Short mmCIF file of C-alpha atoms in Angstrom, two decimals:
data_model
loop_
_atom_site.label_atom_id
_atom_site.label_comp_id
_atom_site.label_asym_id
_atom_site.label_seq_id
_atom_site.Cartn_x
_atom_site.Cartn_y
_atom_site.Cartn_z
CA MET A 1 165.71 58.22 36.12
CA ASN A 2 164.58 60.95 33.90
CA ASN A 3 161.20 60.74 32.26
CA VAL A 4 160.20 61.95 28.75
CA LEU A 5 159.91 65.34 29.99
CA GLY A 6 163.59 65.39 31.55
CA THR A 7 162.11 65.58 34.72
CA LYS A 8 163.26 63.49 37.93
CA THR A 9 160.44 64.09 40.48
CA ARG A 10 156.53 63.71 40.19
CA LEU A 11 156.53 67.51 41.38
CA THR A 12 158.81 68.53 38.58
CA GLU A 13 156.93 66.45 35.97
CA TYR A 14 153.70 68.10 37.16
CA PHE A 15 154.70 71.53 37.00
CA VAL A 16 156.53 71.34 33.66
CA GLN A 17 153.32 69.84 32.10
CA LEU A 18 151.39 72.41 33.53
CA VAL A 19 153.44 75.02 32.39
CA GLN A 20 153.32 73.52 28.72
CA GLU A 21 149.69 73.05 28.74
CA LYS A 22 148.94 76.75 29.98
CA LYS A 23 151.69 78.29 27.53
CA GLN A 24 149.07 76.91 24.80
CA SER A 25 146.44 79.43 26.35
CA VAL A 26 148.69 82.52 26.69
CA LYS A 27 147.02 85.65 25.43
CA GLN A 28 148.16 89.39 25.80
CA ASN A 29 146.93 91.35 28.40
CA TRP A 30 146.23 94.78 28.24
CA TYR A 31 149.96 95.85 29.20
CA GLY A 32 150.74 93.76 25.85
CA GLU A 33 152.44 90.98 28.14
CA ASP A 34 151.70 87.26 27.64
CA TRP A 35 149.13 86.11 30.09
CA PRO A 36 148.40 82.46 30.64
CA ASP A 37 144.51 81.55 30.73
CA TRP A 38 144.28 80.62 34.69
CA ASP A 39 140.22 80.73 33.98
CA ASN A 40 139.33 77.32 35.16
CA ASP A 41 141.78 76.89 37.92
CA TRP A 42 139.11 76.24 40.38
CA ASP A 43 141.63 74.59 42.81
CA ASN A 44 142.99 78.00 43.89
CA SER A 45 139.59 79.52 44.60
CA TRP A 46 139.62 78.56 48.38
CA ASP A 47 142.73 80.85 49.09
CA ASN A 48 141.29 84.14 50.01
CA SER A 49 144.35 86.18 50.74
CA HIS A 50 144.07 88.16 47.61
CA GLY A 51 145.81 85.55 45.44
CA ASP A 52 144.63 83.73 42.59
CA ASN A 53 141.66 84.92 40.42
CA PRO A 54 140.43 81.90 38.38
CA TRP A 55 138.15 84.43 36.34
CA GLU A 56 141.26 86.85 35.38
CA ASP A 57 140.63 87.27 31.69
CA TRP A 58 142.55 90.39 30.59
CA ASN A 59 141.21 90.47 26.92
CA GLU A 60 137.58 90.22 28.00
CA TRP A 61 138.10 92.82 30.47
CA SER A 62 140.31 95.23 28.58
CA ASP A 63 137.90 97.14 26.81
CA TRP A 64 137.60 99.38 29.73
CA ASN A 65 140.90 100.88 29.33
CA ASN A 66 139.44 103.22 26.77
CA SER A 67 136.48 104.31 28.81
CA MET B 1 144.84 103.24 32.80
CA PHE B 2 141.51 101.43 34.22
CA THR B 3 140.51 98.13 34.54
CA LYS B 4 137.27 96.19 35.52
CA SER B 5 137.70 94.17 38.42
CA GLY B 6 135.22 91.46 38.46
CA SER B 7 136.80 90.16 41.92
CA TYR B 8 135.78 91.78 45.14
CA ILE B 9 136.68 91.27 48.74
CA ILE B 10 133.64 92.07 50.88
CA LYS B 11 134.14 92.95 54.72
CA VAL B 12 130.89 91.96 55.89
CA THR B 13 131.83 93.09 59.30
CA GLY B 14 134.61 94.51 61.33
CA ASN B 15 133.86 92.50 64.33
CA CYS B 16 135.38 89.37 65.31
CA ASN B 17 135.07 86.79 67.93
CA LEU B 18 138.44 86.32 68.40
CA TYR B 19 141.17 88.55 69.75
CA CYS B 20 144.25 87.59 67.65
CA PRO B 21 147.20 90.15 68.67
CA TYR B 22 148.67 89.95 65.31
CA CYS B 23 145.53 90.65 63.17
CA TYR B 24 145.83 93.57 61.17
CA HIS B 25 142.24 94.80 62.38
CA PHE B 26 143.35 94.49 65.85
CA SER B 27 143.68 97.96 67.65
CA GLY B 28 142.97 97.16 71.32
CA LYS B 29 139.41 97.73 70.77
CA LYS B 30 136.42 95.80 71.86
CA ARG B 31 133.46 95.11 69.57
CA VAL B 32 132.02 97.84 67.33
CA PRO B 33 128.14 98.10 67.70
CA LYS B 34 126.63 97.70 64.21
CA SER B 35 129.39 97.11 62.31
CA THR B 36 127.76 94.59 59.72
CA LEU B 37 127.46 96.04 56.14
CA SER B 38 124.27 97.09 55.46
CA ILE B 39 122.56 94.32 53.09
CA ASP B 40 120.72 97.23 51.00
CA LEU B 41 124.12 98.86 50.36
CA LEU B 42 125.53 95.41 49.64
CA GLU B 43 122.70 94.56 47.15
CA SER B 44 123.50 97.99 45.22
CA PHE B 45 127.08 97.04 45.07
CA ILE B 46 126.49 93.57 43.80
CA GLU B 47 124.24 95.00 41.16
CA GLN B 48 126.82 97.44 40.40
CA ALA B 49 129.39 94.97 40.08
CA VAL B 50 127.58 92.91 37.58
CA GLU B 51 126.90 95.98 35.55
CA LEU B 52 130.64 96.10 34.98
CA THR B 53 131.29 92.31 34.48
CA PRO B 54 127.68 90.96 33.47
CA ASP B 55 129.09 87.41 32.89
CA LYS B 56 130.82 86.76 36.08
CA VAL B 57 131.65 88.10 39.50
CA TRP B 58 133.75 86.60 42.03
CA PHE B 59 133.08 87.74 45.95
CA ILE B 60 135.52 86.82 48.73
CA TRP B 61 133.64 87.23 51.96
CA HIS B 62 135.91 88.46 54.71
CA GLY B 63 135.63 90.16 58.11
CA GLY B 64 136.59 90.46 60.87
CA GLU B 65 134.82 87.16 61.28
CA PRO B 66 132.13 87.09 58.39
CA LEU B 67 129.99 84.14 60.24
CA LEU B 68 129.06 87.02 62.54
CA ALA B 69 126.80 88.39 60.03
CA GLY B 70 124.51 85.20 60.34
CA ILE B 71 123.35 82.53 58.03
CA ASP B 72 120.24 84.53 57.20
CA TYR B 73 122.47 87.60 55.94
CA PHE B 74 124.13 84.88 53.70
CA LYS B 75 121.11 83.40 52.50
CA ARG B 76 119.83 86.90 51.46
CA ILE B 77 123.23 87.19 49.55
CA VAL B 78 122.55 84.13 47.57
CA ALA B 79 119.09 85.04 46.88
CA ILE B 80 120.27 88.45 45.31
CA GLU B 81 122.71 86.43 43.31
CA GLU B 82 120.41 83.74 42.35
CA ARG B 83 117.78 86.56 41.30
CA ILE B 84 120.61 88.49 39.05
CA THR B 85 121.67 84.96 37.80
CA ALA B 86 117.96 84.19 36.45
CA LYS B 87 117.58 87.59 35.17
CA ARG B 88 120.74 88.02 33.40
CA GLY B 89 122.91 84.57 33.44
CA THR B 90 125.65 86.29 35.64
CA LYS B 91 127.91 83.38 37.04
CA PHE B 92 128.74 83.98 40.73
CA ARG B 93 131.74 82.55 42.52
CA ASN B 94 131.65 82.89 46.59
CA SER B 95 134.69 82.33 48.47
CA ILE B 96 134.85 82.70 52.52
CA GLN B 97 137.66 83.22 54.77
CA THR B 98 136.63 82.00 58.30
CA ASN B 99 138.26 81.02 61.70
CA ALA B 100 135.43 78.13 61.48
CA THR B 101 134.80 78.79 65.18
CA LEU B 102 131.10 79.52 64.34
CA VAL B 103 130.79 76.88 61.94
CA ASN B 104 127.76 74.26 62.62
CA HIS B 105 125.96 71.89 60.50
CA GLN B 106 123.63 74.41 59.16
CA TRP B 107 126.71 76.60 57.78
CA ALA B 108 128.51 73.38 56.63
CA ASP B 109 125.45 72.66 54.68
CA PHE B 110 124.93 76.07 53.36
CA PHE B 111 128.64 76.38 51.89
CA GLN B 112 128.56 72.91 50.44
CA ALA B 113 125.02 73.65 48.87
CA HIS B 114 125.99 76.68 47.27
CA ASP B 115 129.47 75.90 46.49
CA PHE B 116 131.32 78.17 48.51
CA GLY B 117 135.20 78.30 48.25
CA VAL B 118 136.33 77.77 52.30
CA GLY B 119 139.39 78.98 53.73
CA VAL B 120 140.17 78.31 57.20
CA SER B 121 142.55 80.31 59.36
CA LEU B 122 144.78 77.85 61.18
CA ASP B 123 148.28 78.36 62.27
CA GLY B 124 149.27 74.68 62.87
CA THR B 125 149.31 72.47 65.82
CA LYS B 126 147.38 73.44 68.95
CA GLU B 127 150.47 74.69 70.83
CA ILE B 128 151.14 77.06 67.70
CA HIS B 129 147.41 78.21 66.93
CA ASP B 130 146.40 78.77 70.45
CA ARG B 131 149.57 81.17 70.89
CA ASN B 132 147.71 83.95 69.17
CA ARG B 133 144.42 82.64 67.90
CA VAL B 134 142.51 83.23 71.18
CA TYR B 135 138.91 84.43 72.48
CA PHE B 136 138.52 87.65 74.05
CA SER B 137 138.88 85.38 77.13
CA GLN B 138 142.33 84.49 76.10
CA LYS B 139 141.35 81.05 75.43
CA GLY B 140 142.59 79.33 72.53
CA SER B 141 140.28 78.64 69.71
CA PHE B 142 142.03 75.63 68.06
CA ASP B 143 139.66 72.81 69.37
CA GLN B 144 136.62 74.52 68.13
CA THR B 145 138.39 75.24 64.75
CA ILE B 146 139.46 71.68 64.17
CA LYS B 147 136.38 70.49 65.20
CA ASN B 148 134.41 72.45 62.78
CA ILE B 149 137.03 71.63 60.04
CA HIS B 150 135.86 68.19 60.13
CA LEU B 151 132.27 69.25 60.09
CA LEU B 152 132.92 71.10 56.95
CA GLN B 153 134.84 68.10 55.56
CA ASP B 154 131.99 65.82 56.16
CA THR B 155 129.70 67.68 53.95
CA GLY B 156 132.36 66.68 51.23
CA LEU B 157 133.73 70.29 51.07
CA ARG B 158 137.30 70.54 50.20
CA ILE B 159 138.69 73.28 52.44
CA GLY B 160 142.08 75.04 52.25
CA ILE B 161 144.06 76.64 55.15
CA LEU B 162 145.75 79.81 55.52
CA ALA B 163 148.42 79.98 58.14
CA VAL B 164 150.19 82.82 59.61
CA VAL B 165 153.85 82.19 60.00
CA THR B 166 154.65 83.50 63.83
CA LYS B 167 157.87 83.27 65.88
CA SER B 168 155.88 80.34 67.40
CA SER B 169 155.82 78.51 63.97
CA LEU B 170 159.59 78.77 63.51
CA GLY B 171 161.49 75.45 63.49
CA LYS B 172 158.01 73.71 63.65
CA GLU B 173 157.80 73.21 59.99
CA ARG B 174 157.68 69.46 60.00
CA GLU B 175 155.16 69.52 63.09
CA ILE B 176 152.89 72.22 61.01
CA LEU B 177 153.00 70.05 57.51
CA ASP B 178 152.26 66.66 59.03
CA TYR B 179 149.53 68.03 60.98
CA PHE B 180 147.92 69.71 57.96
CA LEU B 181 148.04 66.36 56.25
CA GLN B 182 146.80 64.45 58.89
CA ILE B 183 143.67 66.57 59.30
CA PRO B 184 143.78 66.21 56.28
CA VAL B 185 144.20 69.22 54.22
CA ARG B 186 145.88 69.22 51.09
CA SER B 187 145.81 72.82 50.23
CA PHE B 188 147.59 75.70 52.23
CA ASN B 189 149.59 78.74 52.18
CA PHE B 190 151.80 80.35 54.75
CA LEU B 191 151.74 84.24 55.19
CA PRO B 192 154.24 85.96 57.18
CA CYS B 193 153.20 87.62 60.31
CA VAL B 194 154.26 91.33 59.48
CA GLU B 195 152.79 94.16 61.26
CA ILE B 196 153.77 97.77 62.25
CA ALA B 197 152.59 100.07 64.81
CA GLU B 198 150.46 102.62 63.89
CA ASN B 199 152.41 106.21 63.04
CA ASP B 200 155.69 104.12 63.44
CA CYS B 201 158.36 102.47 61.05
CA GLU B 202 159.01 99.81 63.33
CA ALA B 203 157.51 95.95 63.14
CA LEU B 204 155.52 95.11 66.25
CA PRO B 205 157.42 92.73 68.45
CA PHE B 206 155.50 89.40 67.26
CA SER B 207 156.26 90.31 63.76
CA ILE B 208 158.77 87.64 62.03
CA THR B 209 161.75 89.17 60.14
CA ASP B 210 162.25 88.16 56.36
CA ASN B 211 165.31 85.96 57.42
CA ASP B 212 162.78 84.24 59.62
CA TYR B 213 160.27 83.92 56.87
CA ALA B 214 162.97 82.83 54.39
CA GLU B 215 164.30 80.06 56.84
CA PHE B 216 160.86 78.71 57.48
CA MET B 217 159.60 78.60 53.98
CA ILE B 218 162.92 76.88 52.68
CA ASN B 219 162.55 74.27 55.48
CA MET B 220 158.91 73.74 54.40
CA PHE B 221 159.94 73.57 50.65
CA ASP B 222 162.30 70.85 51.57
CA LEU B 223 159.77 68.89 53.56
CA TRP B 224 157.18 69.56 50.97
CA THR B 225 159.42 68.43 47.88
CA GLU B 226 160.26 65.01 50.05
CA LEU B 227 156.27 64.34 49.84
CA ASP B 228 156.76 64.67 45.71
CA ASP B 229 153.08 64.85 45.71
CA PRO B 230 151.44 67.68 43.37
CA SER B 231 148.15 67.15 44.87
CA VAL B 232 149.73 68.87 48.08
CA ARG B 233 149.27 72.57 47.26
CA VAL B 234 151.27 75.23 48.72
CA ARG B 235 150.45 78.34 46.73
CA TYR B 236 153.55 80.25 47.68
CA PHE B 237 155.72 77.02 45.83
CA ASN B 238 153.19 76.96 43.09
CA SER B 239 153.38 80.21 42.15
CA ALA B 240 157.14 80.46 42.36
CA ILE B 241 157.84 77.37 40.34
CA ILE B 242 155.29 78.57 37.63
CA GLY B 243 157.14 81.92 37.57
CA LEU B 244 160.64 80.26 37.56
CA LEU B 245 159.39 78.09 34.67
CA GLY B 246 158.74 81.12 32.78
CA LEU B 247 154.99 81.58 33.06
CA THR B 248 153.11 84.27 34.68
CA PRO B 249 151.67 82.86 37.84
CA PRO B 250 147.69 83.47 38.70
CA SER B 251 148.65 85.01 41.90
CA CYS B 252 148.52 88.83 42.14
CA THR B 253 151.60 88.53 44.83
CA PHE B 254 153.72 86.88 41.98
CA ASN B 255 152.39 88.38 38.78
CA GLY B 256 152.92 91.88 39.52
CA THR B 257 149.02 93.23 39.51
CA CYS B 258 147.96 94.92 42.53
CA GLY B 259 144.49 96.34 43.08
CA ASN B 260 142.59 93.77 41.21
CA TYR B 261 140.93 92.74 44.58
CA VAL B 262 138.80 96.01 45.20
CA THR B 263 137.54 95.58 48.66
CA LEU B 264 134.27 97.04 49.88
CA ASN B 265 134.36 97.68 53.77
CA ASN B 266 131.55 97.17 56.22
CA ASP B 267 131.14 101.14 56.33
CA GLY B 268 130.76 101.28 52.57
CA GLY B 269 134.50 102.27 51.78
CA VAL B 270 135.89 101.02 48.91
CA PHE B 271 139.67 100.22 48.91
CA PRO B 272 142.18 98.85 46.22
CA CYS B 273 142.70 95.69 48.45
CA ASP B 274 141.93 94.57 51.87
CA ASN B 275 145.50 94.72 52.67
CA PHE B 276 145.14 98.52 52.46
CA ILE B 277 142.32 98.84 54.59
CA ASN B 278 143.85 100.57 57.14
CA TYR B 279 145.20 103.32 54.64
CA LYS B 280 142.46 106.02 54.62
CA GLU B 281 144.47 107.84 51.88
CA LEU B 282 144.10 104.81 49.44
CA LYS B 283 140.19 104.85 49.87
CA PHE B 284 138.64 105.51 46.52
CA GLY B 285 135.75 106.65 48.32
CA ASN B 286 132.35 105.55 49.68
CA LEU B 287 129.80 103.66 48.01
CA GLN B 288 126.93 105.65 49.96
CA GLU B 289 128.31 108.74 48.25
CA SER B 290 129.33 107.51 44.75
CA SER B 291 128.78 104.75 42.35
CA LEU B 292 131.25 101.89 42.17
CA ASP B 293 131.72 102.67 38.35
CA THR B 294 132.82 106.42 39.54
CA LEU B 295 135.14 105.20 42.36
CA LEU B 296 136.97 102.60 40.22
CA LYS B 297 137.43 105.57 37.49
CA GLY B 298 138.59 108.33 40.19
CA ASP B 299 142.01 109.73 40.81
CA VAL B 300 142.71 107.75 43.79
CA ARG B 301 142.44 104.38 41.95
CA HIS B 302 144.29 105.49 39.06
CA ASP B 303 147.39 107.10 41.15
CA PHE B 304 147.53 104.02 42.93
CA TYR B 305 147.24 101.42 40.10
CA GLU B 306 150.16 103.72 38.17
CA ALA B 307 152.29 103.81 41.13
CA SER B 308 151.92 100.20 41.93
CA LYS B 309 153.14 99.29 38.18
CA VAL B 310 156.39 101.21 38.73
CA GLN B 311 159.41 98.60 39.13
CA ARG B 312 161.37 99.33 41.98
CA ALA B 313 165.39 99.90 41.38
CA GLU B 314 166.23 96.70 43.12
CA CYS B 315 163.99 94.74 40.92
CA GLU B 316 165.72 95.90 37.82
CA ILE B 317 168.98 93.97 38.69
CA CYS B 318 167.17 91.15 40.23
CA ASP B 319 167.74 87.61 38.75
CA PHE B 320 164.28 86.56 39.88
CA GLN B 321 162.15 89.99 38.74
CA THR B 322 160.25 87.89 35.91
CA ALA B 323 159.17 85.29 38.42
CA CYS B 324 158.73 87.39 41.42
CA HIS B 325 157.22 90.91 39.99
CA GLY B 326 157.99 92.73 43.12
CA ALA B 327 155.78 90.90 45.78
CA CYS B 328 152.85 92.14 47.42
CA ARG B 329 152.80 95.91 47.49
CA LYS B 330 151.68 95.98 50.89
CA TYR B 331 154.98 95.20 52.16
CA SER B 332 156.59 98.07 50.32
CA TYR B 333 153.76 100.37 51.53
CA ILE B 334 153.53 99.57 55.52
CA PHE B 335 156.59 101.57 56.59
CA ARG B 336 156.71 104.94 54.80
CA LYS B 337 153.71 104.68 52.77
CA LYS B 338 155.40 104.60 49.69
CA LEU B 339 154.59 102.02 47.09
CA SER B 340 158.02 102.50 45.53
CA ASP B 341 159.99 101.71 48.68
CA PRO B 342 162.10 98.51 48.99
CA ASN B 343 159.74 95.65 49.70
CA PHE B 344 159.99 94.21 53.26
CA LEU B 345 159.75 90.64 51.86
CA CYS B 346 162.47 91.35 49.02
CA GLY B 347 165.53 89.83 50.85
CA SER B 348 163.40 86.32 51.68
CA ARG B 349 162.17 86.27 48.37
CA LYS B 350 165.61 86.10 46.80
CA VAL B 351 166.84 83.29 48.89
CA ILE B 352 163.58 81.18 48.69
CA PHE B 353 163.39 81.71 44.67
CA SER B 354 167.35 80.72 44.79
CA HIS B 355 166.56 77.66 46.69
CA ILE B 356 163.65 76.50 44.67
CA ALA B 357 165.54 77.32 41.37
CA GLY B 358 168.25 74.92 42.75
CA TYR B 359 165.39 72.35 43.19
CA LEU B 360 164.63 72.89 39.37
CA GLU B 361 167.97 72.63 38.06
CA GLU B 362 168.67 69.61 40.15
CA ASN B 363 165.39 67.80 38.67
CA ILE B 364 164.64 69.25 35.16
CA ALA B 365 167.27 68.43 32.69
CA GLY B 366 168.50 71.56 30.84
CA TYR B 367 166.84 74.23 33.12
CA LYS B 368 168.72 77.12 33.50
CA ARG B 369 167.43 79.61 36.25
CA PRO B 370 166.36 83.24 35.07
CA SER B 371 169.11 85.86 34.82
CA VAL B 372 168.66 89.59 35.15
CA PRO B 373 166.20 90.47 32.39
CA LYS B 374 168.36 93.54 30.96
CA ALA B 375 171.60 95.23 31.52
CA VAL B 376 171.60 97.90 34.08
CA ASN B 377 174.37 100.41 35.08
CA LEU B 378 174.53 99.95 38.72
CA ALA B 379 175.60 103.62 39.34
CA ASP B 380 172.37 104.76 38.15
CA ILE B 381 170.16 102.95 40.52
CA LYS B 382 169.02 104.88 43.50
CA ILE B 383 167.18 103.23 46.17
CA ASN B 384 164.85 105.51 47.81
#
């Protein structure tokens, strides 16, 4: 049976919720693209295969474009 | 166009106590004497990195095997960071990738005390792991690695696992997943073993094909979805699902950013990423000769960055472009040293993404998989 989010599994419910939540934090990066705020996604920080940067914050660092 | 980085991979040593034939550092050489990054140069690098992003800096400690540098080396690193934090308020985040064979109580307590994110390289069960992850004596490292994973976990550290998918892994998806959960570890990722011979365009014999990788990942995805447990995290799947649901994922291999993990090699060389450490033409320069700021603003980085942003022709017509963003650029570059080349992983990505999109369609009411983002005249497409 579908839950209120229209998802049938715990996995899909989790990801739909995650995406909805992260969409609230979307900013524009310095390409003008929408970019979610993954700043506090600490769970990813163990993975050292040049992957998830919990501190990506394009707005904060965008000033360097002009330097 | 330039960007500050804020996240750096530091190769503290080129040496390793293992002799894995598939390693991208493996070149048939024995250990190199004096290969540990000078602590004075490292201190200068840390200070320069803080100048660029004073609020926060993330270091990912790599090797070789970084623990070969010794615990006193890392204590000095933490002392440098603490001195800077006291003076400037900078927040540091430290992660380390290790084979864990050298971990002891002292290391485990150190990582726990200083909140290191610890990733352990483990390919699966003993049979799979010991096929490649061997000491110079050819003895397998599995027993030591597992023993020390438990040592790390006993301190309360939550570790993650990076597993290389080799020919030995194929068809063993259930064994691998069950074993990881049994350890227990709940965060892991699977990296394809793809290496080529120097000055050659041929994949080395132990490399897997993109079809192999696709089959492995699809089987693993099905097993993972059977668990139906979001606390079990497989980064590839997490990133792909986030992308397929229309949001930019955090992983550079899924969001199209490249070169934001600026890498300091143990000899002072600075590269766009440790995936490109073997390509001297992509070296920004050496920290012993130029400042970090100068190297990051240099022509090599500029040209690399611009080239990495160019969307390849095959991506223009791909349904999954907005979720994939062209995969890790290493897999375009490795064969002919062209970032614009077709990506080795492209075929596997399409199959895996299609499979995952099917799962989402089946389990989310009203979900529609992405479609080609814009109309493209096929006659205009040229594959280089």
